[in-house]
CSV table of C-alpha atoms in Angstrom, one decimal:
chain,number,residue,atom,x,y,z
A,1374,UNK,CA,0.0,0.0,0.0
A,1375,UNK,CA,3.0,2.3,0.2
A,1376,UNK,CA,3.7,4.8,-2.5
A,1377,UNK,CA,6.2,3.7,-5.1
A,1378,UNK,CA,9.9,4.8,-5.2
A,1379,UNK,CA,10.5,8.1,-7.0
A,1380,UNK,CA,12.5,8.5,-10.2
A,1381,UNK,CA,14.9,10.8,-8.3
A,1382,UNK,CA,16.0,7.8,-6.1
A,1383,UNK,CA,16.2,5.4,-9.1
A,1384,UNK,CA,18.4,8.0,-10.9
A,1385,UNK,CA,20.9,8.0,-7.9
A,1386,UNK,CA,20.9,4.1,-7.8
A,1387,UNK,CA,21.6,3.9,-11.5
A,1388,UNK,CA,20.1,1.7,-14.3
A,1389,UNK,CA,21.9,-1.4,-13.3
A,1390,UNK,CA,20.5,-1.7,-9.8
A,1391,UNK,CA,17.6,-4.0,-9.3
A,1392,UNK,CA,15.2,-2.4,-6.9
A,1393,UNK,CA,12.6,-4.3,-4.9
A,1394,UNK,CA,10.1,-2.2,-2.9
A,1395,UNK,CA,8.2,-3.4,0.1
A,1396,UNK,CA,6.0,-1.5,2.5
A,1397,UNK,CA,5.2,-2.0,6.2
A,1398,UNK,CA,1.5,-1.4,5.3
A,1399,UNK,CA,1.4,-3.8,2.3
A,1400,UNK,CA,-1.6,-6.0,2.5
A,1401,UNK,CA,-3.4,-4.0,5.2
A,1402,UNK,CA,-7.0,-2.8,4.8
A,1403,UNK,CA,-8.1,0.8,5.5
A,1404,UNK,CA,-9.6,-0.5,8.8
A,1405,UNK,CA,-6.4,-2.1,9.9
A,1406,UNK,CA,-4.3,1.0,9.0
A,1407,UNK,CA,-6.8,3.2,10.9
A,1408,UNK,CA,-6.3,0.9,14.0
A,1409,UNK,CA,-2.6,1.7,14.2
A,1410,UNK,CA,-3.0,5.5,14.1
A,1411,UNK,CA,-1.4,7.2,17.1
A,1412,UNK,CA,-3.6,7.7,20.1
A,1413,UNK,CA,-1.3,8.7,22.9
A,1414,UNK,CA,0.0,12.3,22.5
A,1415,UNK,CA,3.5,11.1,23.4
A,1416,UNK,CA,3.5,8.2,20.9
A,1417,UNK,CA,6.1,8.3,18.2
A,1418,UNK,CA,4.4,9.4,15.0
A,1419,UNK,CA,5.2,8.5,11.4
A,1420,UNK,CA,3.5,9.8,8.2
A,1421,UNK,CA,3.4,8.0,4.9
A,1422,UNK,CA,1.8,8.2,1.5
A,1423,UNK,CA,-0.4,5.4,0.2
A,1424,UNK,CA,-0.5,4.3,-3.4
A,1425,UNK,CA,-3.8,6.1,-4.0
A,1426,UNK,CA,-2.3,9.4,-2.9
A,1427,UNK,CA,-3.7,9.6,0.6
A,1428,UNK,CA,-1.3,10.3,3.5
A,1429,UNK,CA,-1.8,8.5,6.8
A,1430,UNK,CA,-0.4,9.0,10.2
A,1431,UNK,CA,0.7,5.8,12.0
A,1432,UNK,CA,2.4,4.8,15.2
A,1433,UNK,CA,5.9,3.3,15.0
A,1434,UNK,CA,5.5,0.5,17.5
A,1435,UNK,CA,2.7,-1.4,15.6
A,1436,UNK,CA,4.7,-1.7,12.4
A,1437,UNK,CA,8.0,-3.0,13.8
A,1438,UNK,CA,7.1,-6.6,13.4
A,1439,UNK,CA,5.9,-6.0,9.9
A,1440,UNK,CA,9.1,-4.3,9.0
A,1441,UNK,CA,11.2,-7.2,10.4
A,1442,UNK,CA,9.1,-9.6,8.3
A,1443,UNK,CA,9.8,-7.6,5.1
A,1444,UNK,CA,13.6,-7.4,5.8
A,1445,UNK,CA,13.8,-11.1,6.4
A,1446,UNK,CA,11.8,-11.9,3.3
A,1447,UNK,CA,13.9,-9.6,1.1
A,1448,UNK,CA,17.1,-11.3,2.3
A,1449,UNK,CA,15.8,-14.9,2.2
A,1450,UNK,CA,13.6,-14.9,-0.9
A,1451,UNK,CA,14.9,-12.0,-3.0
A,1452,UNK,CA,18.6,-12.4,-2.3
A,1453,UNK,CA,19.1,-8.6,-2.0
A,1454,UNK,CA,22.6,-7.2,-1.5
A,1455,UNK,CA,21.5,-4.4,0.8
A,1456,UNK,CA,18.2,-3.0,2.3
A,1457,UNK,CA,17.3,0.7,2.9
A,1458,UNK,CA,14.6,1.6,5.4
A,1459,UNK,CA,13.1,4.6,3.7
A,1460,UNK,CA,12.2,6.6,6.8
A,1461,UNK,CA,14.1,9.2,8.7
A,1462,UNK,CA,12.5,8.1,12.0
A,1463,UNK,CA,14.3,6.4,14.9
A,1464,UNK,CA,14.1,2.6,14.9
A,1465,UNK,CA,15.5,-0.2,17.1
A,1466,UNK,CA,17.9,-2.7,15.7
A,1467,UNK,CA,16.5,-5.3,13.3
A,1468,UNK,CA,17.7,-8.8,12.7
A,1469,UNK,CA,19.5,-8.9,9.3
A,1470,UNK,CA,22.4,-10.7,7.5
A,1471,UNK,CA,23.0,-8.3,4.6
A,1472,UNK,CA,23.8,-4.6,5.0
A,1473,UNK,CA,20.7,-2.7,6.4
A,1474,UNK,CA,20.7,1.1,6.4
A,1475,UNK,CA,18.6,2.8,9.0
A,1476,UNK,CA,19.4,6.3,7.7
A,1477,UNK,CA,18.6,8.6,10.6
A,1478,UNK,CA,22.1,8.6,12.2
A,1479,UNK,CA,23.9,9.0,8.9
A,1480,UNK,CA,21.6,11.7,7.6
A,1481,UNK,CA,21.6,13.7,10.9
A,1482,UNK,CA,25.4,13.4,11.1
A,1483,UNK,CA,25.8,14.8,7.6
A,1484,UNK,CA,23.6,17.8,8.4
A,1485,UNK,CA,25.4,18.4,11.6
A,1486,UNK,CA,28.7,18.3,9.7
A,1487,UNK,CA,27.4,20.7,7.0
A,1488,UNK,CA,26.0,23.2,9.6
A,1489,UNK,CA,29.2,23.2,11.7
A,1490,UNK,CA,28.6,25.7,14.5
A,1491,UNK,CA,25.6,27.2,12.8
A,1492,UNK,CA,21.9,26.7,13.4
A,1493,UNK,CA,20.1,23.7,11.9
A,1494,UNK,CA,16.7,23.9,10.4
A,1495,UNK,CA,14.5,20.8,9.7
A,1496,UNK,CA,11.3,20.6,7.6
A,1497,UNK,CA,8.9,18.0,9.0
A,1498,UNK,CA,5.5,17.0,7.7
A,1499,UNK,CA,3.3,17.6,10.7
A,1500,UNK,CA,3.1,20.0,13.6
A,1501,UNK,CA,2.3,17.0,15.8
A,1502,UNK,CA,5.9,15.7,15.1
A,1503,UNK,CA,7.5,18.9,16.4
A,1504,UNK,CA,8.5,17.7,19.9
A,1505,UNK,CA,9.8,14.3,18.7
A,1506,UNK,CA,11.9,16.1,16.0
A,1507,UNK,CA,13.4,18.5,18.5
A,1508,UNK,CA,14.1,15.6,20.9
A,1509,UNK,CA,16.0,13.7,18.2
A,1510,UNK,CA,18.3,16.6,17.6
A,1511,UNK,CA,18.8,17.3,21.2
A,1512,UNK,CA,19.8,13.7,21.8
A,1513,UNK,CA,22.7,14.3,19.4
A,1514,UNK,CA,23.9,17.3,21.3
A,1515,UNK,CA,22.3,19.9,18.9
A,1516,UNK,CA,20.6,22.6,20.9
A,1517,UNK,CA,20.4,25.3,18.3
A,1518,UNK,CA,17.8,23.8,16.0
A,1519,UNK,CA,14.5,25.1,14.5
A,1520,UNK,CA,11.7,22.9,13.2
A,1521,UNK,CA,9.3,23.9,10.4
A,1522,UNK,CA,6.1,21.9,9.6
A,1523,UNK,CA,5.6,21.7,5.9
A,1524,UNK,CA,3.7,18.7,4.6
A,1525,UNK,CA,4.9,17.1,1.4
A,1526,UNK,CA,1.4,15.5,1.1
A,1527,UNK,CA,-0.9,18.5,1.5
A,1528,UNK,CA,-2.8,20.3,-1.2
A,1529,UNK,CA,0.0,22.8,-1.8
A,1530,UNK,CA,3.3,21.2,-0.8
A,1531,UNK,CA,5.5,23.6,-2.8
A,1532,UNK,CA,3.9,26.7,-1.2
A,1533,UNK,CA,4.2,25.2,2.3
A,1534,UNK,CA,7.8,24.4,1.7
A,1535,UNK,CA,8.6,27.8,0.2
A,1536,UNK,CA,7.1,29.5,3.2
A,1537,UNK,CA,8.9,27.3,5.7
A,1538,UNK,CA,12.2,27.7,3.9
A,1539,UNK,CA,11.9,31.5,3.9
A,1540,UNK,CA,11.2,31.4,7.6
A,1541,UNK,CA,14.3,29.3,8.1
A,1542,UNK,CA,16.3,31.8,6.1
A,1543,UNK,CA,15.0,34.7,8.2
A,1544,UNK,CA,15.9,32.7,11.4
A,1545,UNK,CA,19.5,32.5,10.3
A,1546,UNK,CA,19.6,28.7,9.7
A,1547,UNK,CA,22.9,27.5,8.4
A,1548,UNK,CA,21.7,24.2,6.8
A,1549,UNK,CA,18.2,23.0,6.1
A,1550,UNK,CA,17.3,19.3,6.3
A,1551,UNK,CA,14.2,17.9,4.6
A,1552,UNK,CA,13.4,15.4,7.3
A,1553,UNK,CA,11.0,13.0,5.5
A,1554,UNK,CA,11.2,10.7,2.5
A,1555,UNK,CA,8.1,12.3,1.1
A,1556,UNK,CA,10.0,15.3,0.0
A,1557,UNK,CA,11.3,15.0,-3.5
A,1558,UNK,CA,13.7,16.9,-5.9
A,1559,UNK,CA,11.0,19.4,-7.0
A,1560,UNK,CA,10.4,20.2,-3.4
A,1561,UNK,CA,14.1,20.5,-2.7
A,1562,UNK,CA,14.4,23.0,-5.6
A,1563,UNK,CA,11.5,25.0,-4.0
A,1564,UNK,CA,13.3,25.0,-0.6
A,1565,UNK,CA,16.6,26.1,-2.2
A,1566,UNK,CA,14.9,29.0,-4.0
A,1567,UNK,CA,13.6,30.5,-0.7
A,1568,UNK,CA,16.3,29.4,1.7
A,1569,UNK,CA,19.4,30.2,-0.4
A,1570,UNK,CA,21.8,27.9,1.6
A,1571,UNK,CA,22.6,24.2,1.7
A,1572,UNK,CA,19.6,21.9,1.6
A,1573,UNK,CA,19.9,18.2,2.3
A,1574,UNK,CA,17.1,15.9,0.9
A,1575,UNK,CA,16.7,12.7,2.9
A,1576,UNK,CA,15.7,10.4,0.0
A,1577,UNK,CA,18.5,11.1,-2.4
A,1578,UNK,CA,21.2,11.3,0.3
A,1579,UNK,CA,20.1,7.9,1.7
A,1580,UNK,CA,20.0,6.5,-1.9
A,1581,UNK,CA,23.7,7.6,-2.3
A,1582,UNK,CA,24.6,5.8,0.9
A,1583,UNK,CA,22.8,2.5,0.0
A,1584,UNK,CA,24.4,2.7,-3.5
A,1585,UNK,CA,27.8,2.7,-1.8
A,1586,UNK,CA,26.9,-0.4,0.3
A,1587,UNK,CA,25.6,-2.3,-2.7
A,1588,UNK,CA,28.5,-1.7,-5.1
C-alpha cells in the first residue's frame, strides 16, 4: 500500500541496480491501518503516503514486526545485496544478515557536519511531530535547531515548503534538512529558492549511501 519509489531515487541508484520495494503497510486494509493510528499524544508518529495518494499517520511500534518480516523476506527470498529503510525516524535494531541502512544517524550526522557551529533547520510533515523532532536533535547534542512543519502530502506542498524555507532563512539557519522521505527533488528546488543555503534531501542522500553499500 505504500507509494512507489520516485525517479529521483532510481536515478541515484543507476540503471543497473535491481530495486525491490516493500512497505510496512502492504496487504493491510483501511480499517487495519486506521487501527494503528497514534492515540497517545506522546506516541512516536510517522506519516506515509499510500498508493492512492492519501497520506496517513501511523504509530511506530505497531509496524516494527511487519518491518522485520519484510527485511527477512527480502534477504531470504529475493537475495538482496542491501536494504534501505526509507524513513528518517528512529528505529530499534532489526535482525539482518546483509547490510541494512537505518538512515537517521547517517543523515543527521551529515547535516550536523554541514551546519558546523551554525543553526540547523528541519522541515517536517506535521506539527504533531515537532516535539519528537526536537528531541531527536537534542539527543545528538544539537541545541540550536529550528523545526518547520511543511507537509509534502498536502494540497499545496510547494507553497508550504517555500514559506517554511523562507522562515528558516530569516531565522539564520545555516543548513536545512528535509526530514521526510516524502520530500522530492522538486520540493528541494523550492526549498533552495527560498532558503538560499545548503539543503539536504533525505531520500537522495540515503540513496547515495545505499548505493555505496551495494556496489
